[in-house]
XYZ file of C-alpha atoms in Angstrom:
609
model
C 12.509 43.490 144.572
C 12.294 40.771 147.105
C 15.045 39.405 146.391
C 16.839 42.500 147.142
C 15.485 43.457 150.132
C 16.368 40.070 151.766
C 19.763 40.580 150.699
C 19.937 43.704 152.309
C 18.148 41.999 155.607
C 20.862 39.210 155.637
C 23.354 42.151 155.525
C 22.374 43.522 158.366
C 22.140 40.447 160.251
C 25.698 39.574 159.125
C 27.051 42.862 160.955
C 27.570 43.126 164.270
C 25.365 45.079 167.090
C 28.599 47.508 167.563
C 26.591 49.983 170.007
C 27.917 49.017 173.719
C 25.509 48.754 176.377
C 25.275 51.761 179.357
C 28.079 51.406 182.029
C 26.695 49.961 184.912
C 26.660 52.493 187.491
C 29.181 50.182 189.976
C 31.621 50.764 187.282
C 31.542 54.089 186.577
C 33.523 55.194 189.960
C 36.853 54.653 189.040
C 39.355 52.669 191.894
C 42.667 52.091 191.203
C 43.311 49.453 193.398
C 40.114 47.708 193.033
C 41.327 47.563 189.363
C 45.046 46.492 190.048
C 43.874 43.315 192.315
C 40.977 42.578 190.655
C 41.648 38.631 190.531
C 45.603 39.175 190.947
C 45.632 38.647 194.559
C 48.178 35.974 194.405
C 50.774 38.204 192.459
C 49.849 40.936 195.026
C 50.528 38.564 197.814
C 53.849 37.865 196.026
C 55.414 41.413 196.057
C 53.981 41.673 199.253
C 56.126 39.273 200.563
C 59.407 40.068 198.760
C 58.807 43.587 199.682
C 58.785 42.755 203.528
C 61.673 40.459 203.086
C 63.649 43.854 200.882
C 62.499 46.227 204.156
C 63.546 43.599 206.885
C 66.978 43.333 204.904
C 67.366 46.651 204.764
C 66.264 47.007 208.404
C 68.678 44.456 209.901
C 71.677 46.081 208.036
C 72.854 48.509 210.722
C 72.146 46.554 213.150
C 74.565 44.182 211.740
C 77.029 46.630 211.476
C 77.321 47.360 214.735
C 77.614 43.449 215.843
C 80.447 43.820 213.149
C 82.311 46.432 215.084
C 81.945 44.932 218.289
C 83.210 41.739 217.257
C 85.871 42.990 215.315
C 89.588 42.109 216.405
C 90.491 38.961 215.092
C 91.856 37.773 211.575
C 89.981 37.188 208.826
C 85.946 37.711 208.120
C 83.705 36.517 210.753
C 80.047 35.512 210.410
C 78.670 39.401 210.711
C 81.096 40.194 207.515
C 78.933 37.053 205.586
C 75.382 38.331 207.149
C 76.412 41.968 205.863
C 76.604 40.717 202.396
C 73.630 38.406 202.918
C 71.655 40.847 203.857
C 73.036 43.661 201.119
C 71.985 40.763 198.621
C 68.618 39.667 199.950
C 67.578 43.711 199.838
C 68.581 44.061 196.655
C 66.948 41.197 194.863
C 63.832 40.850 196.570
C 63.208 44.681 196.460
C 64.178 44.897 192.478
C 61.675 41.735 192.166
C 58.696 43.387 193.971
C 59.448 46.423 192.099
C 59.481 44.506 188.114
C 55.991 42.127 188.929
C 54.501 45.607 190.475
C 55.301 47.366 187.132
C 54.283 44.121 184.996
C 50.945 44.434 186.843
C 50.607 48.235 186.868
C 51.413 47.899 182.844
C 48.610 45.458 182.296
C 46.478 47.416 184.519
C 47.262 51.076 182.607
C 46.818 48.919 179.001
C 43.255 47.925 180.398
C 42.228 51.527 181.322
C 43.319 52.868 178.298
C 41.289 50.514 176.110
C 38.407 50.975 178.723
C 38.740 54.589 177.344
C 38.243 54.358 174.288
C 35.853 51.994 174.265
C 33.600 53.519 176.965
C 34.557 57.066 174.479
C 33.268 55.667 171.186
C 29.799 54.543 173.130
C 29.249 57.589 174.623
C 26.835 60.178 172.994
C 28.060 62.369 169.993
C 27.418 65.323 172.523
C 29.096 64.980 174.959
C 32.505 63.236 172.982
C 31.958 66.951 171.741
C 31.507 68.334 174.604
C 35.041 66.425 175.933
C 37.112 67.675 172.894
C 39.616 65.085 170.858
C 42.420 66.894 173.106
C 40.885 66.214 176.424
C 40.045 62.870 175.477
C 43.917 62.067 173.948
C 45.302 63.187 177.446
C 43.086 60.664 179.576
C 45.171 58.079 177.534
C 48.567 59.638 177.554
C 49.319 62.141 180.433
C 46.534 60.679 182.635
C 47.684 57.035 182.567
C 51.274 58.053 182.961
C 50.568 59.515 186.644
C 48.049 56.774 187.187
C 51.036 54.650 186.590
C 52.984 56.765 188.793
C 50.298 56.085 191.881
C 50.527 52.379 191.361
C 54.302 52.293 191.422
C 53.583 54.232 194.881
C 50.930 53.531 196.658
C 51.130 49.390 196.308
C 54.611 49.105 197.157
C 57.113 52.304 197.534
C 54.766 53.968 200.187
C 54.086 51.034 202.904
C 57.759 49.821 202.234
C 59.016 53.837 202.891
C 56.888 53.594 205.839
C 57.199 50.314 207.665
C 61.165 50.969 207.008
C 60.443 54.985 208.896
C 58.481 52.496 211.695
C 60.760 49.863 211.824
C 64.314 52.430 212.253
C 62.664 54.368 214.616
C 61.230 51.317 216.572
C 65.317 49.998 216.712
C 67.224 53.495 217.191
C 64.658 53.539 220.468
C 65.572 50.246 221.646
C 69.328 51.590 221.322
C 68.793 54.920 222.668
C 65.752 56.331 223.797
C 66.876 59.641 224.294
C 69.265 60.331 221.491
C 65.926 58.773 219.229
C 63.864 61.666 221.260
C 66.459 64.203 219.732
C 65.920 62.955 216.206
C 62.086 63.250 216.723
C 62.020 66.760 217.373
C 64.958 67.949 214.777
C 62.562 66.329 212.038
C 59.292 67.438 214.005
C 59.657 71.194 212.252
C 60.242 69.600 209.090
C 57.260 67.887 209.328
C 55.034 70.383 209.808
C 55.996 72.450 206.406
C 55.926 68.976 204.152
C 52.186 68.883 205.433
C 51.000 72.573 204.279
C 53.216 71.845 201.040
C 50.983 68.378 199.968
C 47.987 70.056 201.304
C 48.334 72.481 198.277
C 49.748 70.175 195.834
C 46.265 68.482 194.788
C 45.052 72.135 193.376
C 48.047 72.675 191.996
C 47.793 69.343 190.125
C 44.468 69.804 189.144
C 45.220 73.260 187.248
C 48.417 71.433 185.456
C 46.198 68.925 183.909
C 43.342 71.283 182.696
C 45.986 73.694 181.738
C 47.820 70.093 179.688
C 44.373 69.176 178.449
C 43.139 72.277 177.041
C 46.847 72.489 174.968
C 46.186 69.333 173.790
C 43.250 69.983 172.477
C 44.273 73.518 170.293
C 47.432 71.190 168.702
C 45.303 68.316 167.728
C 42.895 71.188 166.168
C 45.680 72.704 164.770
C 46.881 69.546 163.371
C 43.840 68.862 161.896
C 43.336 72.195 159.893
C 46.939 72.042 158.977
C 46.324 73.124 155.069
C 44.007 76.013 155.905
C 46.638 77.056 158.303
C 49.538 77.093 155.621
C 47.083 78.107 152.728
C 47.125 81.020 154.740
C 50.275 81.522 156.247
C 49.203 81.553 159.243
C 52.083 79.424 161.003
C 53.387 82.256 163.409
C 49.978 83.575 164.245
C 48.866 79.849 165.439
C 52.287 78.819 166.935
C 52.175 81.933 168.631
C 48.836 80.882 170.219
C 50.033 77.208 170.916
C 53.082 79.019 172.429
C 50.753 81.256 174.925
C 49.014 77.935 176.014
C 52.087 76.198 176.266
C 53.313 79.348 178.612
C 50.462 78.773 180.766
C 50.872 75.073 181.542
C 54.723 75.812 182.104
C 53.475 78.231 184.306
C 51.494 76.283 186.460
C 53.843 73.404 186.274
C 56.568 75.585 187.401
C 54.323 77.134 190.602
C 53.345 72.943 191.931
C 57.465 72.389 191.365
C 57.917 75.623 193.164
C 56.018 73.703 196.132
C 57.663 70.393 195.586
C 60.999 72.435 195.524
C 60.022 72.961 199.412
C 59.741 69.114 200.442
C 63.433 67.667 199.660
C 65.170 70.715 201.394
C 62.384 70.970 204.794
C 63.653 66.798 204.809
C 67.303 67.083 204.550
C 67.509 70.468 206.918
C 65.768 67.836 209.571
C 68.117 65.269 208.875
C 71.300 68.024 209.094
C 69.741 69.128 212.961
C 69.301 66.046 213.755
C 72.764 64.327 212.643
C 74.394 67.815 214.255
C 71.894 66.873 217.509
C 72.791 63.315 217.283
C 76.887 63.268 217.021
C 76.571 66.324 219.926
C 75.093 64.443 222.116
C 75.995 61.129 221.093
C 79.479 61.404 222.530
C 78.505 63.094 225.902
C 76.614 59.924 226.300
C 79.368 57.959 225.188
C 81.936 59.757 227.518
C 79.861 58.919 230.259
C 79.410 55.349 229.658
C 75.753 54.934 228.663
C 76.870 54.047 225.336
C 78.709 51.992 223.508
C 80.890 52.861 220.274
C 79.545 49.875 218.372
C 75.339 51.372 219.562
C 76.521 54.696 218.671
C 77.705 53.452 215.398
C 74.997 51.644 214.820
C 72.424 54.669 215.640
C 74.335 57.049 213.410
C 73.479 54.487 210.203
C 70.414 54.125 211.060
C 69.693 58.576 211.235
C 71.656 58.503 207.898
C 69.154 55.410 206.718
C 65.963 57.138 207.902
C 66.189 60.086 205.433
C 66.089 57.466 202.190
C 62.159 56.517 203.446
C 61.273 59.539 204.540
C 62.395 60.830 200.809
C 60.140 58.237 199.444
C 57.316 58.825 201.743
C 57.486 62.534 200.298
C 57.737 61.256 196.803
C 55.041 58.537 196.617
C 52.790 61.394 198.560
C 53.092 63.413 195.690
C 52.701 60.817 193.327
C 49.149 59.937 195.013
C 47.984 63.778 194.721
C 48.570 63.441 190.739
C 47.637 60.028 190.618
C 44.180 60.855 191.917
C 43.612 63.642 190.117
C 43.940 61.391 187.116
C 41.812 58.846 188.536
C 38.734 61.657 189.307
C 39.134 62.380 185.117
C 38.763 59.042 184.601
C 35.921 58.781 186.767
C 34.461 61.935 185.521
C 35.054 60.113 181.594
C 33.113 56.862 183.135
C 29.908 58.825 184.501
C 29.066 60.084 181.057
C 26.299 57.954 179.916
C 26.521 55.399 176.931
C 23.782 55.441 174.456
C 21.266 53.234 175.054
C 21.211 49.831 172.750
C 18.973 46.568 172.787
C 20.837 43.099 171.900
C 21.109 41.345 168.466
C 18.408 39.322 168.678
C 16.194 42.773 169.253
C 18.038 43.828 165.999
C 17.171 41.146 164.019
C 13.827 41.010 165.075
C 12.851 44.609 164.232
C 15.014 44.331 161.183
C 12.535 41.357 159.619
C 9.477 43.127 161.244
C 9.691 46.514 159.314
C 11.463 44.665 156.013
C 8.125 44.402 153.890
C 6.926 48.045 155.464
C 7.111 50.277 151.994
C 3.644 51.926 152.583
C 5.282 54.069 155.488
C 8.048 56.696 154.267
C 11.653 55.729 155.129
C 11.517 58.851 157.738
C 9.032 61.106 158.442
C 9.676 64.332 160.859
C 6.461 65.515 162.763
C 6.610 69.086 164.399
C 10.432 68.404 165.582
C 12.493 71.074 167.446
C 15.841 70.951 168.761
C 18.406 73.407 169.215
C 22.488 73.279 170.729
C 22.022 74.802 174.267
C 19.609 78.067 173.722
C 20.293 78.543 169.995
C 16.937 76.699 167.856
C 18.089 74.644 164.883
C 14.682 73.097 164.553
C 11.517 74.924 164.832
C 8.676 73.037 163.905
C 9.917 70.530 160.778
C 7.803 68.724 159.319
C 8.606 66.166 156.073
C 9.061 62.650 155.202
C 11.504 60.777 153.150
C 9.603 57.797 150.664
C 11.110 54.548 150.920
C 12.005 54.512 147.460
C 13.576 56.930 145.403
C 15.937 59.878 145.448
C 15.194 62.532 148.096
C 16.990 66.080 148.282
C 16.686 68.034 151.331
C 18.026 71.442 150.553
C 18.485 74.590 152.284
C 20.450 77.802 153.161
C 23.657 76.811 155.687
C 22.220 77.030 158.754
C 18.725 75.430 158.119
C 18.757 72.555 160.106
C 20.037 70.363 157.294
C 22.390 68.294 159.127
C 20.715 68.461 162.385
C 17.805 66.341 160.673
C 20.103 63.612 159.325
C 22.204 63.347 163.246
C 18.074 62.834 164.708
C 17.277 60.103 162.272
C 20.447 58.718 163.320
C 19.781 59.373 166.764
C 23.588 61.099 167.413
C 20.876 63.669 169.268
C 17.718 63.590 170.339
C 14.630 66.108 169.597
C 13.172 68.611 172.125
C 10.125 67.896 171.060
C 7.728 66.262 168.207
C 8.588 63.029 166.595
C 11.273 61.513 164.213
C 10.136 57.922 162.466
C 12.099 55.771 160.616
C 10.461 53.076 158.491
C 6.925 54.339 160.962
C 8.571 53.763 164.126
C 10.064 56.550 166.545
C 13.808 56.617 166.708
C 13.402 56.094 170.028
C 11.842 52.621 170.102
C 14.248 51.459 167.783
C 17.452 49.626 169.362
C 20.650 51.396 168.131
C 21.846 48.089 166.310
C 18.316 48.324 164.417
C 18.335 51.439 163.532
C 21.662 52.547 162.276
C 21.621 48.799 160.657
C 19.421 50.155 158.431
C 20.909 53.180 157.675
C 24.088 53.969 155.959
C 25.700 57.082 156.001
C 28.096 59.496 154.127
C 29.362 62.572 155.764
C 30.217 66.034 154.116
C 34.061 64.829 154.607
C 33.303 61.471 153.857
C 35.370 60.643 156.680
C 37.799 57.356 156.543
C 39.074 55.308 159.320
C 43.366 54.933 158.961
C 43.415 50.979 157.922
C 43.061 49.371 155.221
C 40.867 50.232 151.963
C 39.083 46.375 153.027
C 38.782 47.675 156.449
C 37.607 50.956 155.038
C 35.064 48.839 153.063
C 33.466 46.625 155.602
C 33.697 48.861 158.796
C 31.159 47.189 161.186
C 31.161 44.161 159.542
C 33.683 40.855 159.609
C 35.862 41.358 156.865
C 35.980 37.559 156.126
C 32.290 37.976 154.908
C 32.598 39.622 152.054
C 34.546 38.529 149.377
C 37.681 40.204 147.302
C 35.347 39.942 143.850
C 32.660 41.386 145.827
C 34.614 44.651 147.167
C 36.298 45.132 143.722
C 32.921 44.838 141.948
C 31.881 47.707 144.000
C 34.932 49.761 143.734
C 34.056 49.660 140.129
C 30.660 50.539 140.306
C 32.357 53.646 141.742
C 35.079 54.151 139.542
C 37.891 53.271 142.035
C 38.640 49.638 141.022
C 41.648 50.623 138.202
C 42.914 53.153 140.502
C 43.538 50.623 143.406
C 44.882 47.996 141.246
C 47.898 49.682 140.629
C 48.993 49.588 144.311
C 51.262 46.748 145.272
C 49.006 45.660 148.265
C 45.713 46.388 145.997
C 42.735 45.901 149.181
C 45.055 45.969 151.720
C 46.595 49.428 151.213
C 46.861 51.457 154.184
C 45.140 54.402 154.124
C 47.519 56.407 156.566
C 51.048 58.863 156.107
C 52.203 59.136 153.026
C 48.875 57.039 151.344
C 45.988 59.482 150.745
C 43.006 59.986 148.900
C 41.938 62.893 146.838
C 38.343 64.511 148.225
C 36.190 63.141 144.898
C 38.094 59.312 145.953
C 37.535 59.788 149.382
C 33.954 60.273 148.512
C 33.600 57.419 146.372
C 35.151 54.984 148.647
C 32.645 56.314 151.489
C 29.760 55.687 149.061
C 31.304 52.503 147.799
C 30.947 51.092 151.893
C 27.458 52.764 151.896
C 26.521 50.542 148.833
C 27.990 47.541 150.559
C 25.826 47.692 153.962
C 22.701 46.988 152.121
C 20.625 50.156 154.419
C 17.040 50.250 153.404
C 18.401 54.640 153.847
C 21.192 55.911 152.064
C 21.877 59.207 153.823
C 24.431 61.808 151.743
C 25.837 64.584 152.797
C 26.570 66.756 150.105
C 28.229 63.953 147.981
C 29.086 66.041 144.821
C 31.076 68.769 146.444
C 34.177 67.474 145.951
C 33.715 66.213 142.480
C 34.771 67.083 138.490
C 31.272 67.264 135.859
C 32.510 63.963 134.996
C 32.686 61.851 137.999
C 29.537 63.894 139.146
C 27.487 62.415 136.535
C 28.843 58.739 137.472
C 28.189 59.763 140.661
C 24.620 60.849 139.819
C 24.120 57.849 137.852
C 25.124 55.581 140.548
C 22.832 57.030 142.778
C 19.879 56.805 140.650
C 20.749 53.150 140.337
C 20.365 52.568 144.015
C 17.606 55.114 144.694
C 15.714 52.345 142.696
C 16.044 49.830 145.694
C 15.862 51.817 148.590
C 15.673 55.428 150.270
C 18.253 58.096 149.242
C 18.338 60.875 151.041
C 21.134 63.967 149.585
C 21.938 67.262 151.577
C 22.684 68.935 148.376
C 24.247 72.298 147.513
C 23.928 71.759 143.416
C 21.024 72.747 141.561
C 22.039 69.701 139.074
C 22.069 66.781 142.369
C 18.561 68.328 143.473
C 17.040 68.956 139.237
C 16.001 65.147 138.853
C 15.410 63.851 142.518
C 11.878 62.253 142.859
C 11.389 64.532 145.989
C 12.687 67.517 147.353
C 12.733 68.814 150.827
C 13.127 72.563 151.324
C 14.309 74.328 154.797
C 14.755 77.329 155.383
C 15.137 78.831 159.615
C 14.255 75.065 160.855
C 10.988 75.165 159.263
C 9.990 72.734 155.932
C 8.417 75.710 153.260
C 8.282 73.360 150.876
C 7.782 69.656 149.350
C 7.357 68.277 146.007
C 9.464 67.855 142.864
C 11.717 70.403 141.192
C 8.859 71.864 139.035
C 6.086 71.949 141.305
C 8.367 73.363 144.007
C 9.283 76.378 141.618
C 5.909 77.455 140.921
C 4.620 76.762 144.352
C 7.903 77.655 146.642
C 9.421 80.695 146.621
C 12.079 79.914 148.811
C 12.850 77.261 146.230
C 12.831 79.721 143.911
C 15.033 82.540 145.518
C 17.381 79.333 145.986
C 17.806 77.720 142.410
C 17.603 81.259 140.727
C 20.880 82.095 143.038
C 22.446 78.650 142.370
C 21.849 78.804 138.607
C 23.164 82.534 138.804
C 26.153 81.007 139.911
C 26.742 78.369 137.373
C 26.000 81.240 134.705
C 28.705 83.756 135.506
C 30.960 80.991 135.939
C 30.079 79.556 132.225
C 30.448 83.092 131.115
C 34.358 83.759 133.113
């Protein structure tokens, strides 16, 4: 026996402490461009500089055509005809180069957040990953990044480019006419004023897209996942129908902030039209009168017609920056929610060798707990405990509080009030790295990751620690080692598209990585439910086997999974009615009772059919 529980000590102490740390609170307001320059400052300065050299190109161009015209009238290309092309070049290269090392950065960047996500999501509390919904949380990595993406491409580059070019042409059509430039002004002034009310009421039209988006997102991937019960009961139509309502609704509010964008382009060019009309009007009174040339007027004319490309892009990038930071709040929003609390390895370790030789204290004990979802009690009152050896049913009516008890030993929620032990500590002194190290666990759905059946085996642990003989002597101990042979990649099948597991393997695999954690506290959820007599007796036998070397505790349905357990827990409206073996507890237990004598009534009409 002590040989076996320093095995299972050493386990532990192989895997790693996978609960992160909580977010410091510095880091949980979200900056984009804190994030994009964060030690990239010498890239930054780089597409800085090509993008002033792309905008002073693109500035001097005009201008260079009108030094064309006036010099034109001999043979052959001058030196303006060469600086035309120069320039046309230089523009073109330097502003497609700031433009690929800004997306290069912005992809690194958006690669970063998204893994940021996800990690930050699988250390946050089981509640409130609830609470977000797997749809909400899929859009902060796929529609959310994309207009993040969209702000970087804007705001770093495109927007002070659009506007030192809007500066810079106004700056030059004043040197070469002040009064035709006055003109422009106040065609575009009207203009003006409407793009303002329009972006004013973009950011709440933004916002209601992405709820809308995130909210669809979340029925499909609940759809998705309840795809058989949906056909088992034809039911296609009636849910497409109700994906097609949602899908209505974020079409509708995508088409009202369009509607509003719709406003922008036309309130620019309309300014541009007055102003060119304006412009050519009174361009040529001023020309017939001598206070300006042909080659200025020319000149002034290109740059009007250049002014409305910035202006376009101001417009653009502004609405890029409304989505953009709507995205970033989410992700913001994401970074506030708290990470469960953890201690380091060392704390692991250390608790793990100081409770190793504790078998006088039960594995759990519950004293007095309550704890309910929101208003509705779960718990009221429980009291039990769980030995440290042996095989342990807790058993109940649906609704008891059956699961509830095994997420507070795990600590996935926390009790309103009284106390949860494990091994006679509270779950809250633990560390999260000690405790769950000396648990393992095995949901109702015996839930698998999509990798590899060795991946499957050793989640939370290095792979390269555990040997091929060891994870086929376990798979056999389960009755899955024959079955996995036959595959041509044996351990390293896939478990993912067309490669799936029936529910009895599923379960047996989950129990097979449950066996190979070496937990002091075997927790099963239902494990039977999904298999043949058969395999339930290997199952059963199996579980005996290791009930012998540590704590198994079964949420069990079957009157044969809870007939020879060493101890049986009974619930029944968040209260423990009962404790003892099978025998006492159907003398002294009427709830027990009522239960079996339903269960068995069961088994004995179905024996009869």
């Amino acid at each position: 026996m002590a040989d076996s529980t320093t095995a299972r000590t050493a386990t532990r102490a192989a895997a790693p402490a996978t609960a992160p740390a909580t977010t410091p609170a510095a880091d949980r307001d979200f900056r984009i461009m804190r994030e994009l320059a964060a030690g990239r400052y010498s890239r930054l300065a780089a597409i800085a500089l090509l993008a002033l050299l792309s905008t002073a190109s693109t500035l001097l161009l005009p201008w260079a055509v009108g030094k064309l015209i006036a010099s034109l009238g001999g043979d052959g290309l001058n030196g303006y005809t060469w600086l035309l092309v120069g320039l046309g070049l230089g523009s073109a290269l330097a502003g497609a180069g700031a433009t690929y090392l800004l997306a290069r950065l912005g992809q690194r960047m958006i690669c970063r957040l998204r893994v940021r996500t996800m990690r930050h999501t699988l250390g946050m509390r089981v509640a409130d990953i609830r609470q977000e919904g797997s749809g909400n949380l899929v859009s902060r990595i796929t529609a959310d990044t994309a207009r993040v993406k969209r702000l970087v491409d804007a705001g770093p580059v495109q927007l002070p480019m659009a506007a030192l070019t809007t500066v810079g042409t106004l700056v030059i059509m004043g040197f070469i006419d002040g009064m035709l430039l006055l003109v422009t002004l106040g065609a575009f002034l009207a203009a003006a004023v409407l793009i303002f009310a329009v972006v004013k009421g973009l950011r709440h039209s933004y916002t209601a897209v992405q709820e809308a988006t995130s909210g669809l997102a979340q029925r499909y991937v609940a759809a998705a996942d309840a795809v058989k019960v949906i056909k088992a009961y034809r039911a296609e139509r009636q849910v497409g129908d109700d994906l097609a309502e949602k899908a209505g609704e974020v079409a509708r509010r995508e088409i009202a902030a369009a509607r509003m964008e719709a406003l922008m382009m036309p309130a620019m060019t309309l300014g541009q039209q007055i102003a060119l009309v304006a412009v050519i009007t009174g361009g040529g009174a001023r020309m017939l009168d001598g206070k300006l040339s042909l080659a200025d007027f020319v000149a002034f004319l290109l740059y009007l017609l250049q002014l409305t490309g910035p202006l376009m892009m101001i417009a653009s990038a502004v609405t890029a920056l409304r989505m953009g930071n709507v995205a970033r709040d989410r992700f913001t929003s994401l970074f506030a929610r708290e990470q469960e609390q953890d201690g380091d390895r060392e704390q692991a370790l250390t608790e793990a060798a100081a409770s190793s030789d504790g078998q006088a204290v039960p594995a759990v004990r519950f004293e007095q707990v309550h704890f309910g979802y929101g208003e509705g009690p779960v718990l009221r009152g429980a009291d039990f405990r769980v030995p440290a050896r042996g095989l342990t049913a807790l058993v109940g009516i649906s609704g008891s509080g059956k699961t509830t008890s095994l997420e507070l030993m795990q600590r996935f929620a926390a009790a309103d009030s009284g106390s949860v032990e494990v091994f006679g500590r509270d779950v809250a002194d633990w560390s999260l790295a000690g405790l769950r190290g000396r648990m393992a666990y095995v949901d109702q759905s015996s839930t698998l990751i999509q990798d590899s059946i060795r991946a499957n085996l050793t989640l939370g642990r290095d792979p390269s620690s555990v040997s091929d003989e060891e994870l086929w002597r376990v798979l056999d101990r389960v009755g899955l080692a024959e079955e996995f042979r036959v595959g041509p990649r044996g351990l390293d099948t896939v478990l993912a598209g067309a490669v799936d597991l029936s529910g009895g393997q599923r379960q047996r695999l989950a129990l097979a990585r449950a066996m190979l954690s070496g937990a002091d506290l075997v927790l099963l959820d239902e494990p039977s439910s999904h298999l043949d007599s058969i395999n339930e007796q290997k199952l059963r036998d199996l579980v005996d086997e290791l009930s012998r070397e540590c704590a198994m505790l079964v949420v069990a349905h079957r009157i044969s999974t809870v007939q020879h357990a060493d101890h049986v827990i009974v619930l029944e409206d968040g209260r423990t009615v009962g404790e003892g073996d099978h025998t006492t507890l159907m003398a002294d237990c009427p709830a027990y009772a009522r239960l079996v004598h339903g269960q068995m009534l069961v088994v004995e009409t179905e024996a009869a059919a």
